[in-house]
Amino acid sequence: MIDANGLVRRFGPLVAVDRVNLAVGAGEAVALFGPNGAGKSTLLRMLATLLQPDAGTLAWFGRSGHGGRRDARRRLGLLSHQSFLYPDLTPAQNLAFYARLYGVEDPQRRAAEWLRRVGVAGWGQRPLRTLSRGREQGCALARALIHGPEMILLDEPFTGLDRGGVDMLIDVLRDFVERGSSLILSTHDVELGLAVCQRAVVLRRGRKVWDGIVGGAARAEFDEAYARIFATAPGNSHA
Amino acid sequence: MREILTLVRKDLDVEVRTKETLASLLLLGLLTLLVLSFAFDPTSAMRAEAAPGALWVAVTFAGVLALGRAFLIERENDCLEGLLASPVDRGNIYLAKTLSTFVLMAIAQLGIVPVFVLFFDVEPTPALVGVLAAVMLGVLGLAALGSLLAAIAVRTRAREVLLPLLMLPLIVPAFIAGVRATQDLLAGGSLAAAQPWLGSMLAIDVIFLVVGWLLFGAVVEE
Amino acid sequence: MRRWFDTVHPGLTLVAMAAAIFFVFVYVPTDRDQGIIQRIFYFHVPLAMMTYLSVATVALGSAVYLWRRDRAWDRVAHGAAELGVLFCSLVLITGPIWGKPVWGTWWTWDARLTATLILWLIYAGYLLLRSVAPGEQGARYAAVLGLVGALDIPGINRAVYWLRTIHPAVIQNRDGSTGLADPRMQLAFVVCLIAFALLFAWLLWIRTENLRLQDSVEELRQRALHT
C-alpha cells in the first residue's frame, strides 16, 4: 500500500531521513521505533504527503507523483500528537467539518457515531478547548478515521494519554488492522508499539537499522538488537 | 466549490462561537476614526478634506487585524496540517480563507462606515452607496493580498509585526484608488465619476486573487 | 564565471568607477540652470536604474527557485534584495541633496519619490522576513514575497500618479528632460551607468558567494555536531 525507496529528506544541512526503504502491505501494522530526532516524524510526514522527499521514490496504492499524492490523501488517515482540531468548535462540529472535507455522506450522523466509538459522546456539544487531553486525542482519532481510510499513520499517538485512553486507542487500532487495513505508528515506547504491531522498524539518525516481524521467539532477538543499537550509539543520552 | 464552502462555513462557525474577530474589528475601526477625528480641528475645512483618508486608514487597519487572526485559528493544534493532509486543493484553502476573511471584514465595515458618516459630518447622499462599494472592493483586495501574506507571517517568529510591514506597502495601489473614489463621491460626484477608480480596484483585486491562488501552494507545501 | 569575478571583473569595476568620477567631477560641463548640484544626477539616476535591476533580479531568482528549488537561485534573490535596498537607500539620499537647492525642499510627495519610498519599504520588509524565517521555509516565503513585490511595483508606479491631483508636485521632475542637452553630459551618464552596472554585478557575485559559504559553514557545523 505504501512503497518507499531510498527516501532522503534534509532540513538545511541536517539529514533527517537518510536513504530509507519501506514497503507496507495491506493488513500490516508497523511500529517505527527510535529516539527523538531519529527521523520518525519526518518519515511519517513524507508518507502522509505533507513533506516532499529530497531524493528517492514514494508510491501510495501503486501510484506516485502528483496524482498519487492526491489519491493518497483521500485514502490515508493521519494522527499526530497535535489534534488538528479547532479548539473553539465542539467535537461534533470538528468531526462534521472533516467529514464534509473528505466528502463523507451524512457528516452529522457519522460524527455522532464516531464520538460514541471513542467515548466522547457526552462531550460532543462543548468547545473542544474544555476537554481533557485524553478526550481531545480520542476526538483526533475519530477525525483521522472518519473518512474510512485504508491506512492510518500515527505519530506518537500515546503521548499524554492515561491508561484508559491508551487502552481505547489500542482497541480501536487492533480492530482497524483486523479489518484488513494497515497502519504505521511511531513511538519510543516499545511495549505500546508492539501491543498493536507485529512488525518493527528501528530508525537511528535517519537510517533504518532494523526491520522485521517481532513475535514469540523473535521478540527476545528484537529486544537484544534494540538494546545493542542504542547502547552503542554515541551521543544518544536522550534515547 | 463544495470544498470552499465547507472551509468558509468552518471559519464562520468559529466566529459565531467566539465573536472575537468581529468585535475587535469593529472596535479598532471605531477607535481609528475617533483618534483621526482628534487629529483635525472640527471647525476647519481640513476635516472634510481628510475624511476620505481617515475612512481608508480605518478600513485598512481593521483589515490587517482581521488577517492577523485569520491564520491564527489554523495554527492552534496545527489545524493547517490537518487541512493539508486532506484531499482539499491548496488553491481552495486560499480562496476559502480570502472569502471568510472578506465576509468578516465586510460585516465590520457595515458598522464602521455609518460611524464615519456621523463622525465626519458627511452628507447622507446616494453617493454613499458608491463609497460602500469602494470599501467592499478595497476589503476584498485586503483579504486577497493578506490571506497570502498572513499564511507566511503566521509561521515566522515575528508574526504580529511582520504582517502589517509586508502588507501596507503592497496595498498602496488599492488604498490610493479607494481614497480617490471616496474623494470624488463625497465631493458630489456621481457614481459614474468614480467608476474608473472602482474599475482599478476591481482589477487590483483580481490580480491579487490570481497571484495568491497561484502562489499559496508554494507557501504551505513543504 | 568564478575566474572572471576573481580576476578581471574587480579591476574593470575599479577602472570604470575611477572613470565615472573623472567624468562627473572633471570632464562634464556644469549645468547652466542648476549649477554644480546637477552633477549628482550622474550617480542618482544609475543608482535608481540599478534598484530596478535588483528588483527584477529578485523576481527572477524567486521564480526560478520556486520552480527548480535550487538554493543557488534563492541566494541570487537574497543578494539582489540586499543590493536593491542599498541602492534604493542611496537614491533616497542623493535625491533630497539635489532637491533642496533645486526644488527648495528636501522632500515632496511627488509621484516618483513616493513610489521609490514604497519600493524601499517593500524590500526592507523582504529582508526582515528573511531574518525571521530561516532555512528552506524562509527561502520559499521570501520567493513568494519577491514575486508579489515585483508584480505590485507597476501598480504602485501607476497609483502614485493618481495622487498628484491632491498633492501637486512643487516642480515638475526634470530628470533627463533638461539636464542632458550637451553630448558630453550624455557620455558622462553612459560611463556612470556602465560603472554602476559593473558594481552591481560584482556586489551581487560577492554577496551570493558569501551566502553560499555561510550555508556550507552551517553544514560543516551540523556535521561536526553529529560525529
PDB file of C-alpha atoms in Angstrom, chain B residues 31-169:
ATOM      1  CA  LEU B  31     -11.127  53.844  17.586  1.00  0.00           C
ATOM      2  CA  THR B  32      -9.159  54.696  14.462  1.00  0.00           C
ATOM      3  CA  LEU B  33     -11.914  57.046  13.300  1.00  0.00           C
ATOM      4  CA  LEU B  34     -12.087  58.601  16.757  1.00  0.00           C
ATOM      5  CA  VAL B  35      -8.345  59.175  17.013  1.00  0.00           C
ATOM      6  CA  LEU B  36      -8.183  60.576  13.493  1.00  0.00           C
ATOM      7  CA  SER B  37     -11.041  62.981  14.162  1.00  0.00           C
ATOM      8  CA  PHE B  38      -8.994  64.318  17.101  1.00  0.00           C
ATOM      9  CA  ALA B  39      -6.188  64.976  14.657  1.00  0.00           C
ATOM     10  CA  PHE B  40      -8.213  67.607  12.791  1.00  0.00           C
ATOM     11  CA  ASP B  41      -9.811  70.755  14.079  1.00  0.00           C
ATOM     12  CA  PRO B  42     -13.572  70.070  13.991  1.00  0.00           C
ATOM     13  CA  THR B  43     -14.361  73.510  12.583  1.00  0.00           C
ATOM     14  CA  SER B  44     -11.796  73.597   9.826  1.00  0.00           C
ATOM     15  CA  ALA B  45     -12.366  72.593   6.258  1.00  0.00           C
ATOM     16  CA  MET B  46      -9.381  70.312   6.620  1.00  0.00           C
ATOM     17  CA  ARG B  47     -11.582  67.830   8.377  1.00  0.00           C
ATOM     18  CA  ALA B  48     -13.826  67.378   5.389  1.00  0.00           C
ATOM     19  CA  GLU B  49     -10.795  67.091   3.164  1.00  0.00           C
ATOM     20  CA  ALA B  50      -9.212  64.493   5.425  1.00  0.00           C
ATOM     21  CA  ALA B  51     -12.377  62.430   5.726  1.00  0.00           C
ATOM     22  CA  PRO B  52     -11.755  60.002   2.820  1.00  0.00           C
ATOM     23  CA  GLY B  53      -8.235  59.307   4.058  1.00  0.00           C
ATOM     24  CA  ALA B  54      -9.491  58.729   7.593  1.00  0.00           C
ATOM     25  CA  LEU B  55     -12.062  56.224   6.382  1.00  0.00           C
ATOM     26  CA  TRP B  56      -9.459  54.276   4.453  1.00  0.00           C
ATOM     27  CA  VAL B  57      -6.999  54.227   7.332  1.00  0.00           C
ATOM     28  CA  ALA B  58      -9.758  52.731   9.486  1.00  0.00           C
ATOM     29  CA  VAL B  59     -10.648  50.188   6.772  1.00  0.00           C
ATOM     30  CA  THR B  60      -7.027  49.171   6.294  1.00  0.00           C
ATOM     31  CA  PHE B  61      -6.154  48.848   9.979  1.00  0.00           C
ATOM     32  CA  ALA B  62      -9.230  46.749  10.625  1.00  0.00           C
ATOM     33  CA  GLY B  63      -8.280  44.631   7.618  1.00  0.00           C
ATOM     34  CA  VAL B  64      -4.759  43.990   8.869  1.00  0.00           C
ATOM     35  CA  LEU B  65      -6.153  42.972  12.239  1.00  0.00           C
ATOM     36  CA  ALA B  66      -8.633  40.556  10.652  1.00  0.00           C
ATOM     37  CA  LEU B  67      -5.932  38.906   8.580  1.00  0.00           C
ATOM     38  CA  GLY B  68      -3.617  38.521  11.537  1.00  0.00           C
ATOM     39  CA  ARG B  69      -6.338  36.489  13.200  1.00  0.00           C
ATOM     40  CA  ALA B  70      -7.368  34.574  10.078  1.00  0.00           C
ATOM     41  CA  PHE B  71      -4.496  32.089  10.186  1.00  0.00           C
ATOM     42  CA  LEU B  72      -4.142  32.114  13.946  1.00  0.00           C
ATOM     43  CA  ILE B  73      -7.039  29.681  14.218  1.00  0.00           C
ATOM     44  CA  GLU B  74      -5.257  27.337  11.783  1.00  0.00           C
ATOM     45  CA  ARG B  75      -2.117  27.471  13.891  1.00  0.00           C
ATOM     46  CA  GLU B  76      -3.520  26.225  17.155  1.00  0.00           C
ATOM     47  CA  ASN B  77      -3.342  22.414  17.246  1.00  0.00           C
ATOM     48  CA  ASP B  78      -1.631  22.523  13.828  1.00  0.00           C
ATOM     49  CA  CYS B  79      -5.001  22.606  12.076  1.00  0.00           C
ATOM     50  CA  LEU B  80      -3.411  23.692   8.821  1.00  0.00           C
ATOM     51  CA  GLU B  81      -1.550  20.337   8.753  1.00  0.00           C
ATOM     52  CA  GLY B  82      -4.901  18.628   9.025  1.00  0.00           C
ATOM     53  CA  LEU B  83      -6.169  20.557   6.001  1.00  0.00           C
ATOM     54  CA  LEU B  84      -3.021  19.838   4.011  1.00  0.00           C
ATOM     55  CA  ALA B  85      -3.205  16.124   4.769  1.00  0.00           C
ATOM     56  CA  SER B  86      -6.775  16.071   3.458  1.00  0.00           C
ATOM     57  CA  PRO B  87      -7.547  15.907  -0.273  1.00  0.00           C
ATOM     58  CA  VAL B  88      -8.616  19.567  -0.340  1.00  0.00           C
ATOM     59  CA  ASP B  89      -6.989  21.626  -3.078  1.00  0.00           C
ATOM     60  CA  ARG B  90      -4.393  24.163  -1.864  1.00  0.00           C
ATOM     61  CA  GLY B  91      -5.802  26.917  -4.028  1.00  0.00           C
ATOM     62  CA  ASN B  92      -9.204  26.313  -2.455  1.00  0.00           C
ATOM     63  CA  ILE B  93      -7.754  26.720   1.035  1.00  0.00           C
ATOM     64  CA  TYR B  94      -6.504  30.130  -0.077  1.00  0.00           C
ATOM     65  CA  LEU B  95      -9.776  31.141  -1.736  1.00  0.00           C
ATOM     66  CA  ALA B  96     -11.804  29.991   1.259  1.00  0.00           C
ATOM     67  CA  LYS B  97      -9.630  31.942   3.677  1.00  0.00           C
ATOM     68  CA  THR B  98      -9.920  35.018   1.482  1.00  0.00           C
ATOM     69  CA  LEU B  99     -13.673  34.645   1.306  1.00  0.00           C
ATOM     70  CA  SER B 100     -14.247  34.100   5.022  1.00  0.00           C
ATOM     71  CA  THR B 101     -11.967  36.996   5.964  1.00  0.00           C
ATOM     72  CA  PHE B 102     -13.752  39.149   3.405  1.00  0.00           C
ATOM     73  CA  VAL B 103     -17.123  38.296   4.925  1.00  0.00           C
ATOM     74  CA  LEU B 104     -15.984  39.253   8.431  1.00  0.00           C
ATOM     75  CA  MET B 105     -14.380  42.478   7.240  1.00  0.00           C
ATOM     76  CA  ALA B 106     -17.418  43.402   5.131  1.00  0.00           C
ATOM     77  CA  ILE B 107     -19.733  42.936   8.106  1.00  0.00           C
ATOM     78  CA  ALA B 108     -17.469  45.099  10.253  1.00  0.00           C
ATOM     79  CA  GLN B 109     -17.446  47.803   7.574  1.00  0.00           C
ATOM     80  CA  LEU B 110     -21.237  47.919   7.652  1.00  0.00           C
ATOM     81  CA  GLY B 111     -20.772  49.215  11.196  1.00  0.00           C
ATOM     82  CA  ILE B 112     -17.715  51.381  10.557  1.00  0.00           C
ATOM     83  CA  VAL B 113     -18.981  53.314   7.511  1.00  0.00           C
ATOM     84  CA  PRO B 114     -22.122  54.723   9.239  1.00  0.00           C
ATOM     85  CA  VAL B 115     -19.987  55.837  12.177  1.00  0.00           C
ATOM     86  CA  PHE B 116     -17.651  57.511   9.711  1.00  0.00           C
ATOM     87  CA  VAL B 117     -20.620  59.391   8.220  1.00  0.00           C
ATOM     88  CA  LEU B 118     -21.536  60.510  11.728  1.00  0.00           C
ATOM     89  CA  PHE B 119     -18.058  61.486  12.966  1.00  0.00           C
ATOM     90  CA  PHE B 120     -17.024  63.350   9.847  1.00  0.00           C
ATOM     91  CA  ASP B 121     -20.324  65.137   9.154  1.00  0.00           C
ATOM     92  CA  VAL B 122     -20.697  63.541   5.750  1.00  0.00           C
ATOM     93  CA  GLU B 123     -23.858  64.447   3.828  1.00  0.00           C
ATOM     94  CA  PRO B 124     -26.042  61.329   3.593  1.00  0.00           C
ATOM     95  CA  THR B 125     -26.434  61.292  -0.182  1.00  0.00           C
ATOM     96  CA  PRO B 126     -26.892  58.347  -2.570  1.00  0.00           C
ATOM     97  CA  ALA B 127     -23.161  58.696  -3.298  1.00  0.00           C
ATOM     98  CA  LEU B 128     -22.609  56.806  -0.043  1.00  0.00           C
ATOM     99  CA  VAL B 129     -23.671  53.641  -1.842  1.00  0.00           C
ATOM    100  CA  GLY B 130     -20.678  54.193  -4.102  1.00  0.00           C
ATOM    101  CA  VAL B 131     -18.435  54.717  -1.062  1.00  0.00           C
ATOM    102  CA  LEU B 132     -19.685  51.473   0.383  1.00  0.00           C
ATOM    103  CA  ALA B 133     -18.997  49.716  -2.921  1.00  0.00           C
ATOM    104  CA  ALA B 134     -15.457  51.114  -2.940  1.00  0.00           C
ATOM    105  CA  VAL B 135     -14.961  49.937   0.646  1.00  0.00           C
ATOM    106  CA  MET B 136     -16.138  46.438  -0.277  1.00  0.00           C
ATOM    107  CA  LEU B 137     -13.757  46.306  -3.228  1.00  0.00           C
ATOM    108  CA  GLY B 138     -10.943  47.543  -1.010  1.00  0.00           C
ATOM    109  CA  VAL B 139     -11.717  44.964   1.640  1.00  0.00           C
ATOM    110  CA  LEU B 140     -11.669  42.219  -0.995  1.00  0.00           C
ATOM    111  CA  GLY B 141      -8.208  43.359  -2.071  1.00  0.00           C
ATOM    112  CA  LEU B 142      -7.034  43.381   1.541  1.00  0.00           C
ATOM    113  CA  ALA B 143      -8.377  39.872   2.050  1.00  0.00           C
ATOM    114  CA  ALA B 144      -6.837  38.570  -1.186  1.00  0.00           C
ATOM    115  CA  LEU B 145      -3.358  40.006  -0.583  1.00  0.00           C
ATOM    116  CA  GLY B 146      -3.477  39.460   3.148  1.00  0.00           C
ATOM    117  CA  SER B 147      -4.503  35.801   3.066  1.00  0.00           C
ATOM    118  CA  LEU B 148      -1.318  35.006   1.169  1.00  0.00           C
ATOM    119  CA  LEU B 149       0.925  37.155   3.368  1.00  0.00           C
ATOM    120  CA  ALA B 150      -0.740  36.091   6.634  1.00  0.00           C
ATOM    121  CA  ALA B 151      -0.062  32.435   5.791  1.00  0.00           C
ATOM    122  CA  ILE B 152       3.603  33.445   5.610  1.00  0.00           C
ATOM    123  CA  ALA B 153       3.691  35.731   8.626  1.00  0.00           C
ATOM    124  CA  VAL B 154       1.872  33.377  10.968  1.00  0.00           C
ATOM    125  CA  ARG B 155       4.606  30.763  10.710  1.00  0.00           C
ATOM    126  CA  THR B 156       7.518  33.087  11.437  1.00  0.00           C
ATOM    127  CA  ARG B 157       8.627  34.264  14.832  1.00  0.00           C
ATOM    128  CA  ALA B 158       7.647  37.896  14.248  1.00  0.00           C
ATOM    129  CA  ARG B 159       4.100  37.398  13.047  1.00  0.00           C
ATOM    130  CA  GLU B 160       2.431  40.339  14.823  1.00  0.00           C
ATOM    131  CA  VAL B 161       4.768  42.924  13.339  1.00  0.00           C
ATOM    132  CA  LEU B 162       5.580  41.199  10.098  1.00  0.00           C
ATOM    133  CA  LEU B 163       2.095  41.129   8.579  1.00  0.00           C
ATOM    134  CA  PRO B 164       1.454  44.913   8.618  1.00  0.00           C
ATOM    135  CA  LEU B 165       5.003  45.612   7.492  1.00  0.00           C
ATOM    136  CA  LEU B 166       4.663  43.345   4.466  1.00  0.00           C
ATOM    137  CA  MET B 167       1.097  44.254   3.678  1.00  0.00           C
ATOM    138  CA  LEU B 168       0.865  48.027   3.936  1.00  0.00           C
ATOM    139  CA  PRO B 169       3.317  48.955   1.160  1.00  0.00           C
TER     140      PRO B 169
END
